[in-house]
PDB file of C-alpha atoms and ligand atoms in Angstrom:
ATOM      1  CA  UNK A   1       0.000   0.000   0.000  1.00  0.00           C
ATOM      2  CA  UNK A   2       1.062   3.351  -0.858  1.00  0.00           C
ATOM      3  CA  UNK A   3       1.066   6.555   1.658  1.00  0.00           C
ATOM      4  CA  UNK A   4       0.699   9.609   0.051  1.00  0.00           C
ATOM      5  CA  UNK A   5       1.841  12.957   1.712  1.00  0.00           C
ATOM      6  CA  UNK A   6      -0.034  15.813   0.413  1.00  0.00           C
ATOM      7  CA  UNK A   7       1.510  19.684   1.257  1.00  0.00           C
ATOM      8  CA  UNK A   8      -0.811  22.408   0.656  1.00  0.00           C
ATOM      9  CA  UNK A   9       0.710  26.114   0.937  1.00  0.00           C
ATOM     10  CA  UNK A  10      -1.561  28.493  -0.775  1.00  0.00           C
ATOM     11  CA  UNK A  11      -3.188  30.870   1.847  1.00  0.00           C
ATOM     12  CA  UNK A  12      -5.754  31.040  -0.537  1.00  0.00           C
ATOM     13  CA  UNK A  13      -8.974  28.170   0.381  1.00  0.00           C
ATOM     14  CA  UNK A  14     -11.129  29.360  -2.791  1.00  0.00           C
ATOM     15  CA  UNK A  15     -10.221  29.310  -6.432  1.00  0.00           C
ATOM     16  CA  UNK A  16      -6.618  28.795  -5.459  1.00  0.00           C
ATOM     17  CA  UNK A  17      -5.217  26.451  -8.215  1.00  0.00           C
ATOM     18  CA  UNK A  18      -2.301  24.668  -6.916  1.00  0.00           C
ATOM     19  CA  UNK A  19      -5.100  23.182  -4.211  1.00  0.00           C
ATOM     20  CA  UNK A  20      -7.524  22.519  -7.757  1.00  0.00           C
ATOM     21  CA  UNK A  21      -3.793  20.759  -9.066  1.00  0.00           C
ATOM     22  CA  UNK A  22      -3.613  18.581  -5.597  1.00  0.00           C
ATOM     23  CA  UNK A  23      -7.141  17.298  -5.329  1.00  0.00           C
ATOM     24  CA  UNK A  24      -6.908  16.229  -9.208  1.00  0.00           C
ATOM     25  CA  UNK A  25      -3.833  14.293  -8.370  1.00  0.00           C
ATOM     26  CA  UNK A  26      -5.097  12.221  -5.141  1.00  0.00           C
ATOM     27  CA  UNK A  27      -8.491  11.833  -7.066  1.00  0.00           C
ATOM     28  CA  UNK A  28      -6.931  10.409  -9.659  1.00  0.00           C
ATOM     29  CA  UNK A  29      -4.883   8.456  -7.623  1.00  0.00           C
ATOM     30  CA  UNK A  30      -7.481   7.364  -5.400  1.00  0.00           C
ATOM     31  CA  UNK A  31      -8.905   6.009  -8.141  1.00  0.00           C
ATOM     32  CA  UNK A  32      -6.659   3.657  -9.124  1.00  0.00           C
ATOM     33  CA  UNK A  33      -5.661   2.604  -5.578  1.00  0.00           C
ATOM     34  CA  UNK A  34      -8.500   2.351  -3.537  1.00  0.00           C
ATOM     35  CA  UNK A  35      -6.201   1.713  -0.695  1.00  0.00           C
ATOM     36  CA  UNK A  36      -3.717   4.104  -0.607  1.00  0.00           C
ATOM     37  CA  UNK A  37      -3.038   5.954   2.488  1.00  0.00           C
ATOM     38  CA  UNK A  38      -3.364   9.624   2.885  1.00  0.00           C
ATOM     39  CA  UNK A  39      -2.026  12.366   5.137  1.00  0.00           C
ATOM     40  CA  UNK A  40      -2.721  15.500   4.504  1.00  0.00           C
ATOM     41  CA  UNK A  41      -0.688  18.860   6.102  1.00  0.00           C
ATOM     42  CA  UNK A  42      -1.897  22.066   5.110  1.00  0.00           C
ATOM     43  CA  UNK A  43       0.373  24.442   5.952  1.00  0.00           C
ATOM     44  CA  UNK A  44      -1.181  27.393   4.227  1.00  0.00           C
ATOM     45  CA  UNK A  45      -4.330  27.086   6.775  1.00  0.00           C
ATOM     46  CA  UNK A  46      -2.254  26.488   9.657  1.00  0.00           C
ATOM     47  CA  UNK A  47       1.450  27.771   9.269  1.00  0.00           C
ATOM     48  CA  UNK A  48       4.300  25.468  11.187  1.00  0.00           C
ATOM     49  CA  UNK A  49       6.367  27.852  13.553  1.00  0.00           C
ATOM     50  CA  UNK A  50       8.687  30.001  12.673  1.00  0.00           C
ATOM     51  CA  UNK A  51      12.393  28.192  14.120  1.00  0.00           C
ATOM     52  CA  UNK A  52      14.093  30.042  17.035  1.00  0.00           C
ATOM     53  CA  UNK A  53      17.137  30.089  19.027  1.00  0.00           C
ATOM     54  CA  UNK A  54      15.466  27.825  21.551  1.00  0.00           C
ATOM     55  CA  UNK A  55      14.674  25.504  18.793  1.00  0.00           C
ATOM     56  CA  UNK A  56      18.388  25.732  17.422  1.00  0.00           C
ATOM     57  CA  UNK A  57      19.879  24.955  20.024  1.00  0.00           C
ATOM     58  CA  UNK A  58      17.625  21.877  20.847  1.00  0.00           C
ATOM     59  CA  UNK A  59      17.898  20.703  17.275  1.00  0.00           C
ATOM     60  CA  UNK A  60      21.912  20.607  18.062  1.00  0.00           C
ATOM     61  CA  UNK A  61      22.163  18.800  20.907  1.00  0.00           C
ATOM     62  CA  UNK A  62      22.416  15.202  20.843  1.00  0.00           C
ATOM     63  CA  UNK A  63      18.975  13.516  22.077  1.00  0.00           C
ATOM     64  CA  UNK A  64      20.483  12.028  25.935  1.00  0.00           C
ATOM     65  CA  UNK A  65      22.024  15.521  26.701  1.00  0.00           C
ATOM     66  CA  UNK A  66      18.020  17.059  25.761  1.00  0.00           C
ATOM     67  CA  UNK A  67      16.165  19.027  28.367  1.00  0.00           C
ATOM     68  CA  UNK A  68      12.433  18.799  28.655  1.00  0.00           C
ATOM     69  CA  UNK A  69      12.143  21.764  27.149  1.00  0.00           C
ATOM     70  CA  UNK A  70      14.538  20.918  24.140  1.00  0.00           C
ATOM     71  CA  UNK A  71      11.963  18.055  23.758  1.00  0.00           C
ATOM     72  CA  UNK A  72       8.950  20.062  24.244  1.00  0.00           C
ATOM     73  CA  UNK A  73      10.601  23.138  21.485  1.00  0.00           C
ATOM     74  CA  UNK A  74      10.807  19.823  18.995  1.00  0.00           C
ATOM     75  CA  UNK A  75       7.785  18.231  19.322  1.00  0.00           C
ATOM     76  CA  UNK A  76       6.323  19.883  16.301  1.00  0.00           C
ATOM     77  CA  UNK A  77       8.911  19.086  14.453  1.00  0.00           C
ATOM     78  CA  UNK A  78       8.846  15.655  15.515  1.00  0.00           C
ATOM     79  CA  UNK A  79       5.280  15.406  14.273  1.00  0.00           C
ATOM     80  CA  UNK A  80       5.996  16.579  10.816  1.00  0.00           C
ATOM     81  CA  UNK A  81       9.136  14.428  10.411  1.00  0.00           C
ATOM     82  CA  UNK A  82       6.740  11.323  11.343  1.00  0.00           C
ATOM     83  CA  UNK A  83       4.663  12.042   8.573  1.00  0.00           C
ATOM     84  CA  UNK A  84       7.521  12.473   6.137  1.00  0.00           C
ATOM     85  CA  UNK A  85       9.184   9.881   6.833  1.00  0.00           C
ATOM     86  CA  UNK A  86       5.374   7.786   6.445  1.00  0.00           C
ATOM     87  CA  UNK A  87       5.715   8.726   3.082  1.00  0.00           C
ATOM     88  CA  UNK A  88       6.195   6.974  -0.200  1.00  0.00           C
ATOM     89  CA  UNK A  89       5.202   9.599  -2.045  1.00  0.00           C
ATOM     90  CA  UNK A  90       5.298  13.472  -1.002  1.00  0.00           C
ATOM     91  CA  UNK A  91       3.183  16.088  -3.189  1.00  0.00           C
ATOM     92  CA  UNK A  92       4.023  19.094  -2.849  1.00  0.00           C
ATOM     93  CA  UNK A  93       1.188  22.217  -3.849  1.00  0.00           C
ATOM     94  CA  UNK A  94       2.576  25.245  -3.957  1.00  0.00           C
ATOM     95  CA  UNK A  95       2.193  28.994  -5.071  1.00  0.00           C
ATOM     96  CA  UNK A  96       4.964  31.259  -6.345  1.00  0.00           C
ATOM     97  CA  UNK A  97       5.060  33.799  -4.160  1.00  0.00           C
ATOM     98  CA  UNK A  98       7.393  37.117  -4.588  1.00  0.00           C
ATOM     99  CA  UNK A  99       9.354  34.347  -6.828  1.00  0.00           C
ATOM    100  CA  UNK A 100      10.056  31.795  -4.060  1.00  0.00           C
ATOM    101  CA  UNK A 101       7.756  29.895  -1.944  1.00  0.00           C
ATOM    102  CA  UNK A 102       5.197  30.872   1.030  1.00  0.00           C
ATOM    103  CA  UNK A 103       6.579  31.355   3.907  1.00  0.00           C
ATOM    104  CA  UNK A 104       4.315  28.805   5.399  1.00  0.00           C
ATOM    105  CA  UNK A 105       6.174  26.265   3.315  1.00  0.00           C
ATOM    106  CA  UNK A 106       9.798  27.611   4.547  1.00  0.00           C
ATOM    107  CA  UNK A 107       8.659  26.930   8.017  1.00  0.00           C
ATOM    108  CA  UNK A 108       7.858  23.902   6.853  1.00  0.00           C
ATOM    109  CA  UNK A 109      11.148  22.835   5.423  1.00  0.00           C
ATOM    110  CA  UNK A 110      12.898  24.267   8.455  1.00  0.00           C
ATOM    111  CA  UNK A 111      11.236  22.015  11.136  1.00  0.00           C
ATOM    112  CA  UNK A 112      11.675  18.681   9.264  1.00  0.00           C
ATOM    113  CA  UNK A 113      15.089  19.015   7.458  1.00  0.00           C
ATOM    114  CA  UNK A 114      16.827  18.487  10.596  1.00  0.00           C
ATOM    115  CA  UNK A 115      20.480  17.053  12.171  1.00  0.00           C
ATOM    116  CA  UNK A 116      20.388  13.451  12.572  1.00  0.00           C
ATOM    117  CA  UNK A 117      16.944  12.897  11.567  1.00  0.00           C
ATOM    118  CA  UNK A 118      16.615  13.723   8.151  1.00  0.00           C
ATOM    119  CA  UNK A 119      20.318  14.237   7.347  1.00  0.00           C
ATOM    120  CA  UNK A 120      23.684  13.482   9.082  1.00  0.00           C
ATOM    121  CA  UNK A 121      26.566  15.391   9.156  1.00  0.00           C
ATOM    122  CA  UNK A 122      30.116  14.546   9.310  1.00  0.00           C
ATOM    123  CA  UNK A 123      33.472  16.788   8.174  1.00  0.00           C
ATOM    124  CA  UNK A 124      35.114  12.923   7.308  1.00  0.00           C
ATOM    125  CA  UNK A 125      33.438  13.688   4.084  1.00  0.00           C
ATOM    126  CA  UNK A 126      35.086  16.370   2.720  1.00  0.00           C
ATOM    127  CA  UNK A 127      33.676  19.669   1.471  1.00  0.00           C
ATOM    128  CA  UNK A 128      30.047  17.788   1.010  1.00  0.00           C
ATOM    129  CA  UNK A 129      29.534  16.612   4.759  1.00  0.00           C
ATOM    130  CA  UNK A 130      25.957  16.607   4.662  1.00  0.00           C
ATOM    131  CA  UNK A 131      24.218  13.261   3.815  1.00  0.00           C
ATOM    132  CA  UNK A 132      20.367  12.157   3.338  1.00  0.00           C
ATOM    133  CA  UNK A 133      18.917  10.204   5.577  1.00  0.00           C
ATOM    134  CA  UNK A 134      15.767   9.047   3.927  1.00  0.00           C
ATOM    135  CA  UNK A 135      15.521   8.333   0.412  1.00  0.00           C
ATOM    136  CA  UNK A 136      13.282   5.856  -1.663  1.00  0.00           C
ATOM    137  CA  UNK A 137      10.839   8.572  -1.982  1.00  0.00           C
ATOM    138  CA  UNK A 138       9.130  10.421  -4.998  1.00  0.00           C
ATOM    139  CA  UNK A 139       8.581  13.972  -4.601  1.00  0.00           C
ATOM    140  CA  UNK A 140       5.392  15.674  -6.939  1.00  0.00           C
ATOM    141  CA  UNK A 141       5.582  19.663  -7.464  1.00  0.00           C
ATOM    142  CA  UNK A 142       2.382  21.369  -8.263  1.00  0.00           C
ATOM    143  CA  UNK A 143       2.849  24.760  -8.258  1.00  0.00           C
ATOM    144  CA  UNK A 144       1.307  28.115 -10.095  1.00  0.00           C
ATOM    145  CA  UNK A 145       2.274  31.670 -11.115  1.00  0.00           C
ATOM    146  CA  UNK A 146       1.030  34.845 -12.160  1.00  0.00           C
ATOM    147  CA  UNK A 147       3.289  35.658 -14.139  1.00  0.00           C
ATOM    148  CA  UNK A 148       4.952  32.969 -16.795  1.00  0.00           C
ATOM    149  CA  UNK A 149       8.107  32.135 -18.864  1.00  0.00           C
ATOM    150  CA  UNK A 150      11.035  31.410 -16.369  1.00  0.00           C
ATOM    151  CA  UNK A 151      12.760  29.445 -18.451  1.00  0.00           C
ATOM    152  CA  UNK A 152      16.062  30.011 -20.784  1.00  0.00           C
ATOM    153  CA  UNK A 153      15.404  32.973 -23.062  1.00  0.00           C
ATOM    154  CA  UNK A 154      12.144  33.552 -21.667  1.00  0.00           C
ATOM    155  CA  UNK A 155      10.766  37.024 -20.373  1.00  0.00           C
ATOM    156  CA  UNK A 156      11.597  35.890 -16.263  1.00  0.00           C
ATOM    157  CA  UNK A 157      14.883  34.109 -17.252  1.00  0.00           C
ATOM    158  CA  UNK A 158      16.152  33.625 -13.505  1.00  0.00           C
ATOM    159  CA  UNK A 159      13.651  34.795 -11.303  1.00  0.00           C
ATOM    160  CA  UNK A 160      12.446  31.469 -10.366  1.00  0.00           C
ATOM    161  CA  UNK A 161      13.196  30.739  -7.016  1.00  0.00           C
ATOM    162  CA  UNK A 162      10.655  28.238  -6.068  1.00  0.00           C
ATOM    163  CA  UNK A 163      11.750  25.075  -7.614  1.00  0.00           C
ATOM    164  CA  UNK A 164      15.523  25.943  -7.581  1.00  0.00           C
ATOM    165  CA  UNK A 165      15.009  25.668  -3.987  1.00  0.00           C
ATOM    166  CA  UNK A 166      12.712  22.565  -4.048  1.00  0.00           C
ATOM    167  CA  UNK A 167      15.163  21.057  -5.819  1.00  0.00           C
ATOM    168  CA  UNK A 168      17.610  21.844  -3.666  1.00  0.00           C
ATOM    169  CA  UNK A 169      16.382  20.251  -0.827  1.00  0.00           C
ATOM    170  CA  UNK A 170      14.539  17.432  -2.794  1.00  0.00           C
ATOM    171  CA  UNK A 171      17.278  15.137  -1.052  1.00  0.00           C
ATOM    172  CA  UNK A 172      16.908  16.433   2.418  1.00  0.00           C
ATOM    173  CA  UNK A 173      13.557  15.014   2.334  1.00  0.00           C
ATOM    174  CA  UNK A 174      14.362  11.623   0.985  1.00  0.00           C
ATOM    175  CA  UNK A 175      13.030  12.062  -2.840  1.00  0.00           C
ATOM    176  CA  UNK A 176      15.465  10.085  -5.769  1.00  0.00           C
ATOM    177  CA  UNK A 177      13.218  11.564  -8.196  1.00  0.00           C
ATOM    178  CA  UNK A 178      10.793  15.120  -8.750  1.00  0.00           C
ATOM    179  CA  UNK A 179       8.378  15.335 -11.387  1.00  0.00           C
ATOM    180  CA  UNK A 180       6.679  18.937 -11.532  1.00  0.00           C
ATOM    181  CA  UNK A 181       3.311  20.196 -12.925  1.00  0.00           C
ATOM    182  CA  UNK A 182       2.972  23.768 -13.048  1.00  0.00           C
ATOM    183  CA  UNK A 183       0.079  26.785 -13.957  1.00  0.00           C
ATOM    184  CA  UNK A 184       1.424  29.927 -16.008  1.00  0.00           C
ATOM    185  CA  UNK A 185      -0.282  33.141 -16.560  1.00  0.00           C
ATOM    186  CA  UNK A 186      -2.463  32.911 -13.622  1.00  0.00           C
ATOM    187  CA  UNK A 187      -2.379  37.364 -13.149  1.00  0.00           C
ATOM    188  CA  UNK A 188      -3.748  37.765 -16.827  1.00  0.00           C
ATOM    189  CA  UNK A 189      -6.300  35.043 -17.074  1.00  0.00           C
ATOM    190  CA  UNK A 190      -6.523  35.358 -21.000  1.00  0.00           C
ATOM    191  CA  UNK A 191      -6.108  32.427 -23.421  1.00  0.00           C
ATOM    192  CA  UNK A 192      -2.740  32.111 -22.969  1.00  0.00           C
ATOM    193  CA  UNK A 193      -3.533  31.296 -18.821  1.00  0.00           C
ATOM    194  CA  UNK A 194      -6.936  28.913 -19.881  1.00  0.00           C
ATOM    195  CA  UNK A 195      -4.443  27.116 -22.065  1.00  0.00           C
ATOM    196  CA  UNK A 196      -1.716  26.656 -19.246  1.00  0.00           C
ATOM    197  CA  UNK A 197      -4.565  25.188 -16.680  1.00  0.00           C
ATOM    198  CA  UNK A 198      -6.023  22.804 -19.398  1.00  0.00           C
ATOM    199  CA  UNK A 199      -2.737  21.544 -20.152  1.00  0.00           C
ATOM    200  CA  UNK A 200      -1.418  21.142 -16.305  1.00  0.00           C
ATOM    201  CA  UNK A 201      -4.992  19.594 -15.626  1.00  0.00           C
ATOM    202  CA  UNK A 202      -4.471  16.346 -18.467  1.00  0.00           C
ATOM    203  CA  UNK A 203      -0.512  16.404 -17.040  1.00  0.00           C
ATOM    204  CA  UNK A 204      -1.695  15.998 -13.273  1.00  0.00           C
ATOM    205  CA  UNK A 205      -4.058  13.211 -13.935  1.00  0.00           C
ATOM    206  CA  UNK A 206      -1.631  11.420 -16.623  1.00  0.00           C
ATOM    207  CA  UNK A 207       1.237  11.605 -14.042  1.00  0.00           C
ATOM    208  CA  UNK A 208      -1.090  10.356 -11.185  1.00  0.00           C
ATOM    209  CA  UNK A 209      -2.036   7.547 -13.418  1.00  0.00           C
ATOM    210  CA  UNK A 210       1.598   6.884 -14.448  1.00  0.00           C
ATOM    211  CA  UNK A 211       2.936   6.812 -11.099  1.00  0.00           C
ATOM    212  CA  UNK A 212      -0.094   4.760  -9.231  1.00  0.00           C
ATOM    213  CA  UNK A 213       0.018   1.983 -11.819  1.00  0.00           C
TER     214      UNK A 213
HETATM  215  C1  FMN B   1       1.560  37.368  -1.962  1.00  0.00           C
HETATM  216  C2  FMN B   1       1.633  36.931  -3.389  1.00  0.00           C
HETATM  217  C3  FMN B   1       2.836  37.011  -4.073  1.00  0.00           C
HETATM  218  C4  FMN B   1       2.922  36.596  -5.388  1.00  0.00           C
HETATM  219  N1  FMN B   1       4.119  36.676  -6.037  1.00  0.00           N
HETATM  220  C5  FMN B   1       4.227  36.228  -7.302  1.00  0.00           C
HETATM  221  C6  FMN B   1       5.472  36.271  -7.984  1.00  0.00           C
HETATM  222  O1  FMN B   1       6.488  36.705  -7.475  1.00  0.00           O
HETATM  223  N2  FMN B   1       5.526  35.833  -9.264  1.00  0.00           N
HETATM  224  C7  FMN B   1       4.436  35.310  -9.887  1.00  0.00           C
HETATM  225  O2  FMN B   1       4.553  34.875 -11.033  1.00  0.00           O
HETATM  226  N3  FMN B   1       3.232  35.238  -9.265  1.00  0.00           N
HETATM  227  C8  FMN B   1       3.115  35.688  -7.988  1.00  0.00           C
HETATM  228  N4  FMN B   1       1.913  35.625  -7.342  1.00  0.00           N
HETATM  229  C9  FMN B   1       0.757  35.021  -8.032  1.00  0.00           C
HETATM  230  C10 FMN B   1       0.505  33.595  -7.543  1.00  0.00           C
HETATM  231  O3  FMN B   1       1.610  32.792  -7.776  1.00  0.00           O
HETATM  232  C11 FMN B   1      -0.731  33.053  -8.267  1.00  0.00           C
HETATM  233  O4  FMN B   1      -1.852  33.841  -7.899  1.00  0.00           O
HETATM  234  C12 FMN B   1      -1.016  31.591  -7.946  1.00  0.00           C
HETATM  235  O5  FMN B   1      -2.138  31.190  -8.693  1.00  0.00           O
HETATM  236  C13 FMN B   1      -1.313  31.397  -6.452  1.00  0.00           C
HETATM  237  O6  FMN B   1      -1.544  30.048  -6.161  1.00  0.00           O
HETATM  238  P1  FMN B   1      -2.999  29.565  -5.715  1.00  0.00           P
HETATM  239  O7  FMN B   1      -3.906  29.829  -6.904  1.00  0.00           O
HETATM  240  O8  FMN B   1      -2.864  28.127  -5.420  1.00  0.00           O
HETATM  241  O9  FMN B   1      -3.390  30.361  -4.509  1.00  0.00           O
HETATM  242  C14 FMN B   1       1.785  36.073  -6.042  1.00  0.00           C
HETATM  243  C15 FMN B   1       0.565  35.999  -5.340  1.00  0.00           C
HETATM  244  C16 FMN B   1       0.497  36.416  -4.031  1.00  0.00           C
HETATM  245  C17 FMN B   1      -0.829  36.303  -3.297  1.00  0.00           C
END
């Protein structure tokens, strides 16, 4: 049985389009496995705290030498690392916002990727000392813009921000593979924005059906 982890970060609960993106994708999937597990963590309804010093300093020291409170400061984290590391599959919805992601979803990535429990870290290894700890997983981007053409030679040529950074990280949260599905034009809803939902729409479901059978 697979467990799917579904992220929502849009602040926005109506017409918001990466949410339209996820609930195509689990339908879909649902669909073809009846069984498959689902948790869902909506960080753009409920935000994941901001990390502090307090949090820091818990994160860095080594779980015998933790104080109650080190425990108590980690505890969300905790929770959210359980659920990722649950995962076979983790789906990612997300806006472009100011050409990165919500802050919401930052918050997010900053309680789970964590010392010794989603990556290790050891100076025996050179200039690359960090290491994944999870892997085996396949990460799903769904994301949307207002504006559109981020690409090589295209009108936004390097302001994309967002799935840089996903990528980035992609192995901090145990994905070997990203596959990403994304809505253009969103701010000028002419054809040009109707044709970049239609298309994203018949990608969505074809790579839910590709990857569930
Ligand atoms: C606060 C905010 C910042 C945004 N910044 C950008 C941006 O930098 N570039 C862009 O192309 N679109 C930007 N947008 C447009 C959103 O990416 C677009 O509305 C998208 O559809 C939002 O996702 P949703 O429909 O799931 O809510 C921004 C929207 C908001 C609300």
């Amino acid at each position: 049985m697979t467990t799917l982890l579904r992220i929502d970060a849009s602040a926005r609960f109506e017409r918001s389009l990466t949410r339209m993106l996820g609930d195509l994708f689990i339908e879909r999937w649902q669909e073809l496995e009846p069984g498959v597990a689902l948790i869902t963590r909506d960080v753009g309804r409920h935000p994941p705290a901001i990390i502090t010093a307090a949090w820091i300093a818990a994160a860095f020291t080594p779980m015998p030498q933790r104080s109650a409170e080190d425990t108590a400061v980690l505890a969300d984290s905790e929770r959210l690392i359980h659920e990722l590391e649950q995962a076979d599959v983790l789906v990612i919805a997300t806006p472009m916002y100011n050409y990165g992601m919500p802050a919401a979803l930052k918050a997010w990535l900053d309680q789970v990727i964590r010392l010794d429990r989603t990556f290790s870290f050891d100076l025996a290894r050179g200039d690359r000392p960090l290491a994944p700890m999870l892997d085996g997983k396949q990460l799903v981007l769904l994301t949307a813009s207002g504006e559109f053409g981020f690409g090589a030679g295209e009108p936004n040529e390097g302001a994309d921000h967002l799935l840089p950074h996903l990528r980035s990280v992609a192995k901090y949260l145990g994905a070997d593979n990203l596959c990403h599905v994304g809505i253009e034009y969103q701010e000028f809803g002419d054809q040009r924005f109707e044709d970049s939902r239609a298309h994203a729409i018949e990608d969505v479901k074809a790579l839910a059906a590709r990857m569930a059978g």
